[in-house]
mmCIF file of C-alpha atoms and ligand atoms in Angstrom:
data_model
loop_
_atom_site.group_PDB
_atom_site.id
_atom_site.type_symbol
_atom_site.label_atom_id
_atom_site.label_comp_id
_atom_site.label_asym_id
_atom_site.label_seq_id
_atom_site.Cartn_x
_atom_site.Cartn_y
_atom_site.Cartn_z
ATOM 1 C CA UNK A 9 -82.880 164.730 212.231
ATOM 2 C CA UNK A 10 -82.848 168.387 210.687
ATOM 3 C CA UNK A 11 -79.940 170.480 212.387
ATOM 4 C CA UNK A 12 -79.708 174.076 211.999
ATOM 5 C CA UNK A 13 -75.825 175.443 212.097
ATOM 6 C CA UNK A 14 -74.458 178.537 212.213
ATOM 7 C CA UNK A 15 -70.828 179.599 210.998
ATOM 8 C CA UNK A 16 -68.554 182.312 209.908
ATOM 9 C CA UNK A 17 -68.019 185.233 211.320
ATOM 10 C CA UNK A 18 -70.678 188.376 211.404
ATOM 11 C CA UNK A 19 -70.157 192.138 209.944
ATOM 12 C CA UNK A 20 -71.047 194.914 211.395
ATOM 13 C CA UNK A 21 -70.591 197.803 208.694
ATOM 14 C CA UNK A 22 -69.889 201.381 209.540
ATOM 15 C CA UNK A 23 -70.477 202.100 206.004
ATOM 16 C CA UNK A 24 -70.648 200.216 202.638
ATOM 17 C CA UNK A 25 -66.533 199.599 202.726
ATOM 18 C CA UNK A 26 -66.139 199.208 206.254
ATOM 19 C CA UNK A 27 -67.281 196.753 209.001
ATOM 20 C CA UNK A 28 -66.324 195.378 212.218
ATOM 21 C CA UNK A 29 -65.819 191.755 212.530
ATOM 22 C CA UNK A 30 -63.616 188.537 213.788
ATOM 23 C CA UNK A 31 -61.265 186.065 212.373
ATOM 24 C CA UNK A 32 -64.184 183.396 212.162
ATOM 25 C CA UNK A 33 -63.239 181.733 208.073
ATOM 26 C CA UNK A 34 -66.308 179.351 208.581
ATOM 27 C CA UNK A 35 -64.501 175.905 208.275
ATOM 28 C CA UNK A 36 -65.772 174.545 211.493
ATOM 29 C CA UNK A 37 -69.077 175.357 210.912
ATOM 30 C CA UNK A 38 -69.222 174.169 207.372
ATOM 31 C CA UNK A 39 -67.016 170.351 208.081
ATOM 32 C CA UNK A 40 -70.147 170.251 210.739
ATOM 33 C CA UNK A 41 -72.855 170.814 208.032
ATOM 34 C CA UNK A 42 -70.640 168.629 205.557
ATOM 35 C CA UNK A 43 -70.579 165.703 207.983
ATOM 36 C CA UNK A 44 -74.610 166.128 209.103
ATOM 37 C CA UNK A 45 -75.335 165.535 205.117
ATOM 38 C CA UNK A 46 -73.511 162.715 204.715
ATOM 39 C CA UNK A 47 -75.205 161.284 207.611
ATOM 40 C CA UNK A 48 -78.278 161.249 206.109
ATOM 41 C CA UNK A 49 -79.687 164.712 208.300
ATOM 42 C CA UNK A 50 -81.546 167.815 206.870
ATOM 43 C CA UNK A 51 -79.266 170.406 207.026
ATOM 44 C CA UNK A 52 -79.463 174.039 207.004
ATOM 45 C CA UNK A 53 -76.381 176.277 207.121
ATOM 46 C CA UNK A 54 -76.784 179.919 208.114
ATOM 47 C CA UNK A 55 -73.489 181.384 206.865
ATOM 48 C CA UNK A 56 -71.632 184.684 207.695
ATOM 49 C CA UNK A 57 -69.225 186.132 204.666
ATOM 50 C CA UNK A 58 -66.933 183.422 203.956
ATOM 51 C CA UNK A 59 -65.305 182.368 201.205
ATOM 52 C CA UNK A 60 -66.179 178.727 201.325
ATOM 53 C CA UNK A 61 -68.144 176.092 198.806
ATOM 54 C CA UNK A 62 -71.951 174.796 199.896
ATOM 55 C CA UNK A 63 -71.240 170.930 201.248
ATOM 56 C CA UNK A 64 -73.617 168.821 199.295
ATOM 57 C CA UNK A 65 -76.797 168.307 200.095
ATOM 58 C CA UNK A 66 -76.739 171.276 202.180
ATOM 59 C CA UNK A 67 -79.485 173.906 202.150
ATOM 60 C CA UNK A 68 -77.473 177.430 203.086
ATOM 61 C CA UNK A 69 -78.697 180.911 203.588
ATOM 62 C CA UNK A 70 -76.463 183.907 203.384
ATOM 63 C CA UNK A 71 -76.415 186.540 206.106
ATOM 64 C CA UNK A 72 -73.748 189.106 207.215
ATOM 65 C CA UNK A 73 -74.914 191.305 210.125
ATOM 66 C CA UNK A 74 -75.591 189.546 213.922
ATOM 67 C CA UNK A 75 -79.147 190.761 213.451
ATOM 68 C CA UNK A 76 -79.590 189.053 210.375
ATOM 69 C CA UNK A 77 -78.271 186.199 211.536
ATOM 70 C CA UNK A 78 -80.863 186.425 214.839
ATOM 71 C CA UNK A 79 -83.681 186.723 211.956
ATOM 72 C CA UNK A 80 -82.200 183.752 209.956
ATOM 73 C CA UNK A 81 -82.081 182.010 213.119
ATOM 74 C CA UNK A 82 -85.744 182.467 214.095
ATOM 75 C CA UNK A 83 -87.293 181.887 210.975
ATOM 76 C CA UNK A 84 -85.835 178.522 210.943
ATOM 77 C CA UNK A 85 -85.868 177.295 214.582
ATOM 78 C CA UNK A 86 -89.326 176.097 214.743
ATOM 79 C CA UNK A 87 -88.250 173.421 211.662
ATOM 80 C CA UNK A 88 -84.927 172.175 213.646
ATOM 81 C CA UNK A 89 -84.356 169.415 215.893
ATOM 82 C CA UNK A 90 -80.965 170.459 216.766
ATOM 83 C CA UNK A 91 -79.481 173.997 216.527
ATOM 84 C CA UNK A 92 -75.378 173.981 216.423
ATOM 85 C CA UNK A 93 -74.348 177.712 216.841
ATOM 86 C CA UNK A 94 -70.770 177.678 215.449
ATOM 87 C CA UNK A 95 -70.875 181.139 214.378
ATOM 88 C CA UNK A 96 -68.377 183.790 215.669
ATOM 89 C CA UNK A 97 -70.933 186.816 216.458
ATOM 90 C CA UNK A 98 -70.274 189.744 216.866
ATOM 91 C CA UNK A 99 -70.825 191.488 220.146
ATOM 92 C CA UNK A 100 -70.660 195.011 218.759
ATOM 93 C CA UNK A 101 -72.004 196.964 216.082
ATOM 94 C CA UNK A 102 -71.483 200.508 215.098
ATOM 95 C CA UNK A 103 -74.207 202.621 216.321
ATOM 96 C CA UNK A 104 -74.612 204.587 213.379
ATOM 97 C CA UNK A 105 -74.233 203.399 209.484
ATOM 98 C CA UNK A 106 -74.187 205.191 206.667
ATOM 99 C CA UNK A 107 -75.833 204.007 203.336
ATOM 100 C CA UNK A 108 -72.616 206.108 201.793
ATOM 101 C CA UNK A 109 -69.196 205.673 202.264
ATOM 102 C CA UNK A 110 -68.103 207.821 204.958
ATOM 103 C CA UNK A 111 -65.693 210.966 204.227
ATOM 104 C CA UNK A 112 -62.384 210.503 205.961
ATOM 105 C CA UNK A 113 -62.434 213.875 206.746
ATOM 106 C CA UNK A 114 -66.140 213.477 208.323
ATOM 107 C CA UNK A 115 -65.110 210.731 210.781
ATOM 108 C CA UNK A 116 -63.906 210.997 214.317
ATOM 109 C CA UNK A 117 -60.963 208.662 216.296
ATOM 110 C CA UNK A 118 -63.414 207.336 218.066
ATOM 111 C CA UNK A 119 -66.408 205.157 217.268
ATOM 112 C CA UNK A 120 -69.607 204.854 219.287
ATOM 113 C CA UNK A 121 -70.696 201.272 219.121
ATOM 114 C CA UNK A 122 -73.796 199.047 220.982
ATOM 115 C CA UNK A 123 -74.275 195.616 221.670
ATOM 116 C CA UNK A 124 -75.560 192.999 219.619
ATOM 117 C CA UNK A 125 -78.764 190.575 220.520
ATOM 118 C CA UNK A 126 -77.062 187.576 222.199
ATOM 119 C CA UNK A 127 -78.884 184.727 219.952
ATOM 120 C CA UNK A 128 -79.135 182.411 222.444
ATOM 121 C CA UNK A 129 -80.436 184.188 224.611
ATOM 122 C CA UNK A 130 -82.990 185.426 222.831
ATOM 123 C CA UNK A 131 -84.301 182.163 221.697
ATOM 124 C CA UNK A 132 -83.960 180.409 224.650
ATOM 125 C CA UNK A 133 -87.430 180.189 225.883
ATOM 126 C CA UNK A 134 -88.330 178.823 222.325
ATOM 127 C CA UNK A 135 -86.171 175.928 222.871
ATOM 128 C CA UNK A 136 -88.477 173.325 223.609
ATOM 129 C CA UNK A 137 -87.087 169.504 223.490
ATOM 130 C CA UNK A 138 -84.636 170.768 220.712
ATOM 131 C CA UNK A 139 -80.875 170.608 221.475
ATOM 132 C CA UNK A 140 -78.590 173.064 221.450
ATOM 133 C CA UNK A 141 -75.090 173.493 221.357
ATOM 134 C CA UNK A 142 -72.934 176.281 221.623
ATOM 135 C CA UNK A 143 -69.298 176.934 220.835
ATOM 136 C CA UNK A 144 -66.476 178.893 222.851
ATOM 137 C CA UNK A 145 -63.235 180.286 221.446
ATOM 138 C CA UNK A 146 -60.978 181.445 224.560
ATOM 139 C CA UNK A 147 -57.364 182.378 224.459
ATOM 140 C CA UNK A 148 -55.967 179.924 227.126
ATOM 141 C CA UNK A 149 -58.068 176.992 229.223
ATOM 142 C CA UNK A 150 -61.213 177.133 227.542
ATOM 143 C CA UNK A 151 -63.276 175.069 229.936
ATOM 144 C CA UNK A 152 -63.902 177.280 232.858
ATOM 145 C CA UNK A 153 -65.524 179.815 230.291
ATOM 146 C CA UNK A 154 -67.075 177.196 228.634
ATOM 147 C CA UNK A 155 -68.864 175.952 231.963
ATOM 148 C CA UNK A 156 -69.951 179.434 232.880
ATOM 149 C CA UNK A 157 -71.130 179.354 228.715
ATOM 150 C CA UNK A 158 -72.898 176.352 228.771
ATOM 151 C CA UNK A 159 -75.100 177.700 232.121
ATOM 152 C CA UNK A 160 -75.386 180.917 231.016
ATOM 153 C CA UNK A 161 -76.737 180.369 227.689
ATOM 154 C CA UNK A 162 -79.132 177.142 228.712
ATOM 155 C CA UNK A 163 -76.691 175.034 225.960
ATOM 156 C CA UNK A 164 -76.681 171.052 226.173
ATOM 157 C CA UNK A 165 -73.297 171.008 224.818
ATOM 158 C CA UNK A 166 -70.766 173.527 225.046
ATOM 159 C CA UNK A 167 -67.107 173.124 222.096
ATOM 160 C CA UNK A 168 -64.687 174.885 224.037
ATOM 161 C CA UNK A 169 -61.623 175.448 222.361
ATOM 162 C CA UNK A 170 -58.166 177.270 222.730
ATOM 163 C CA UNK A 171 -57.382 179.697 219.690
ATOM 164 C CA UNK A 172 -54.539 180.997 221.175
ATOM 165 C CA UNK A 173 -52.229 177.581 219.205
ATOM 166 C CA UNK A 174 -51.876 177.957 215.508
ATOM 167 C CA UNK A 175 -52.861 174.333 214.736
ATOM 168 C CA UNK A 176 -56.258 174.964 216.589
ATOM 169 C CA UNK A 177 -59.411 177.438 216.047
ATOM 170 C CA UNK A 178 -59.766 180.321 213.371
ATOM 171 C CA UNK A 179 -58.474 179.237 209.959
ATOM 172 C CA UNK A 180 -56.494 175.957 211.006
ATOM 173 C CA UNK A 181 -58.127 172.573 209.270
ATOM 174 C CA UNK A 182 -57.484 170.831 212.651
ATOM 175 C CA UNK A 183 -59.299 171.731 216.418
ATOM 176 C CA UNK A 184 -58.270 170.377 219.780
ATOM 177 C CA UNK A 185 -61.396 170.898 222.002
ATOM 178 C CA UNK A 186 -62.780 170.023 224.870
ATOM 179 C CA UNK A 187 -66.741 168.544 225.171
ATOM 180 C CA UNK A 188 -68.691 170.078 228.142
ATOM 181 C CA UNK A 189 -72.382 168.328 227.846
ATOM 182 C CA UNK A 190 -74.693 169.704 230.555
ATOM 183 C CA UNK A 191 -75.154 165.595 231.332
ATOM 184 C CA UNK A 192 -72.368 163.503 231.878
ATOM 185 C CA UNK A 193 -68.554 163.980 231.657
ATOM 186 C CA UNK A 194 -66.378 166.256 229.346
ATOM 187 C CA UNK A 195 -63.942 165.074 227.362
ATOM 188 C CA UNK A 196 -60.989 166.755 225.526
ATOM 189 C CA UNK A 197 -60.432 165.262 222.133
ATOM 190 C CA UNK A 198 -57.225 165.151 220.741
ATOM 191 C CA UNK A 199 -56.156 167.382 217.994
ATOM 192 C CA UNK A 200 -58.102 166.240 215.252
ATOM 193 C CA UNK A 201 -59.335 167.854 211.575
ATOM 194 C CA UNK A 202 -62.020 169.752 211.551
ATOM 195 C CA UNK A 203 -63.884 166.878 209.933
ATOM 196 C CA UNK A 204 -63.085 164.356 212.670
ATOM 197 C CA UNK A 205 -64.171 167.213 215.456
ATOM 198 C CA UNK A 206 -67.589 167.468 213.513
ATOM 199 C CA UNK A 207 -68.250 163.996 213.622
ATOM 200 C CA UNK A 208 -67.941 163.975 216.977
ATOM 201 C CA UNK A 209 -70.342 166.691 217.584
ATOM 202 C CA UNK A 210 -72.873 165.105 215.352
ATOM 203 C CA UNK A 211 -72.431 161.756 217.024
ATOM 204 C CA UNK A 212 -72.755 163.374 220.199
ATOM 205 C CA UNK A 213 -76.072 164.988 219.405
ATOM 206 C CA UNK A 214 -77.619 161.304 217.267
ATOM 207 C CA UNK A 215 -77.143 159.859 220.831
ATOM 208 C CA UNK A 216 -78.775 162.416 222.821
ATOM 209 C CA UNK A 217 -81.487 162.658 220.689
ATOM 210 C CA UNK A 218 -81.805 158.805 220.937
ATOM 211 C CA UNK A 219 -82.083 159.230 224.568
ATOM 212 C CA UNK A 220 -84.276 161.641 225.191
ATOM 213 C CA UNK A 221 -86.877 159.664 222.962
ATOM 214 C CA UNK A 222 -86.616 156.169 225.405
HETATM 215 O O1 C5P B 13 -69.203 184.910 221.843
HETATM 216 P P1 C5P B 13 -69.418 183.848 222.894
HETATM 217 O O2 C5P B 13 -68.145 183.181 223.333
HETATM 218 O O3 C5P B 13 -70.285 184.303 224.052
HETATM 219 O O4 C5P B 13 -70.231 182.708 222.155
HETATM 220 C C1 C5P B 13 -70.711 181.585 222.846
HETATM 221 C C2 C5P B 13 -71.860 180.998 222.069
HETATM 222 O O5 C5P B 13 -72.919 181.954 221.984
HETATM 223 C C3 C5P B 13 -71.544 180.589 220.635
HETATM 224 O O6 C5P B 13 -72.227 179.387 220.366
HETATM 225 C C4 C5P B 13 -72.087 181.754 219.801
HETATM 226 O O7 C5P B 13 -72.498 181.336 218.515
HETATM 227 C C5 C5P B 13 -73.269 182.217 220.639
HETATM 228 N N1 C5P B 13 -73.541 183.675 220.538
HETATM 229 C C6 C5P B 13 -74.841 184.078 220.305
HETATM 230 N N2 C5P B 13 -75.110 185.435 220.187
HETATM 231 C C7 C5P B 13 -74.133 186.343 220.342
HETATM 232 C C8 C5P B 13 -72.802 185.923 220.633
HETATM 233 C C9 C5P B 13 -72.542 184.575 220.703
HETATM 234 O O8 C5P B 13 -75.750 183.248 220.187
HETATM 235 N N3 C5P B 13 -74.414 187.641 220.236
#
């Protein structure tokens, strides 16, 4: 199969120096392109800033803004069979950005911001008989966000996981999560490496893929 994956986090910059962002480091996203390789799958990895090596095998295209990521996103949708979006995007931008580093003295307490193109969304009615799966990071019980997630955004799977426990979510190497497939049962995993959730994920998508082609 050829999967497309998203990860990291997005920037929004105010100015050169400056940006808006999330604690995303990438490491989900990147153990799911890692373990897609090694299965024998195309891969290509649309990556926010993050400080993180290229898995083998794995073709990977820089971005840092939401919007580029949308672009990156587009460009290569019509060549994927499966698009994981793992990336932590951000919501906001500032509504104005300077090419020059802003003057302390020439800013004001309060910054005007506007929202960001929800991906998804946006490429929803190019979906086709691709599969897509989306991700959730909540603060608490994922899964009644992740239902309302995986409806909302037209997703056949939805990763919902808890980032409020330190050995879960942003920057741990281990993820407890919970499956929510559009078909069929969820199923909360047990904490696991990164790695391990991955595998998972890319079993999860092999089988559907079998299925929808009997
Ligand atoms: O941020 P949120 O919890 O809504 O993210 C849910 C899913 O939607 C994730 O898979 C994320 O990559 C995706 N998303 C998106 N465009 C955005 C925000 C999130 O496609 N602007």
């Amino acid at each position: 199969m050829r999967l497309l994956v998203t990860a990291g986090p997005t920037r929004e910059h105010l100015d050169p120096v400056r940006f808006l962002s999330n604690r995303s480091t990438g490491k989900m996203g990147f153990a799911l392109a890692q373990c897609a390789a090694v299965r024998g799958h195309t891969v290509t990895l649309l990556a926010g800033p993050v400080a993180l090596p290229t898995p083998p095998g794995v073709q990977r295209v820089d971005v840092v803004s939401a919007r580029d990521l949308l672009f990156a996103v587009e460009a290569n949708l019509d060549a994927c069979d499966a698009l994981v979006m793992c990336a932590a995007v951000a919501d906001w931008r500032p509504k104005q950005a300077s090419a020059a580093k802003l003057k302390k003295r020439d800013m004001s307490p309060s910054l005007a911001l506007e929202p960001n193109p929800d991906i998804l969304a946006t490429i929803r009615s190019r979906k086709g008989g691709r599969i897509f799966v989306g991700f959730a990071a909540e603060t608490g019980d994922p899964r009644p966000e992740g239902r309302r997630k995986l409806a909302d955004k037209g997703l056949d799977l939805l990763v919902a996981n808890d980032v409020s426990q330190p050995d879960a979510g942003f920057a741990a190497d281990t993820n407890r999560v919970t499956l929510i497939p559009r078909n069929g049962a969820e199923e909360t995993l047990p904490l696991l490496s990164k790695l391990e959730v991955a595998e998972r994920i890319v079993a999860w998508v092999e089988k559907t893929a079998r299925a929808q082609t009997h």
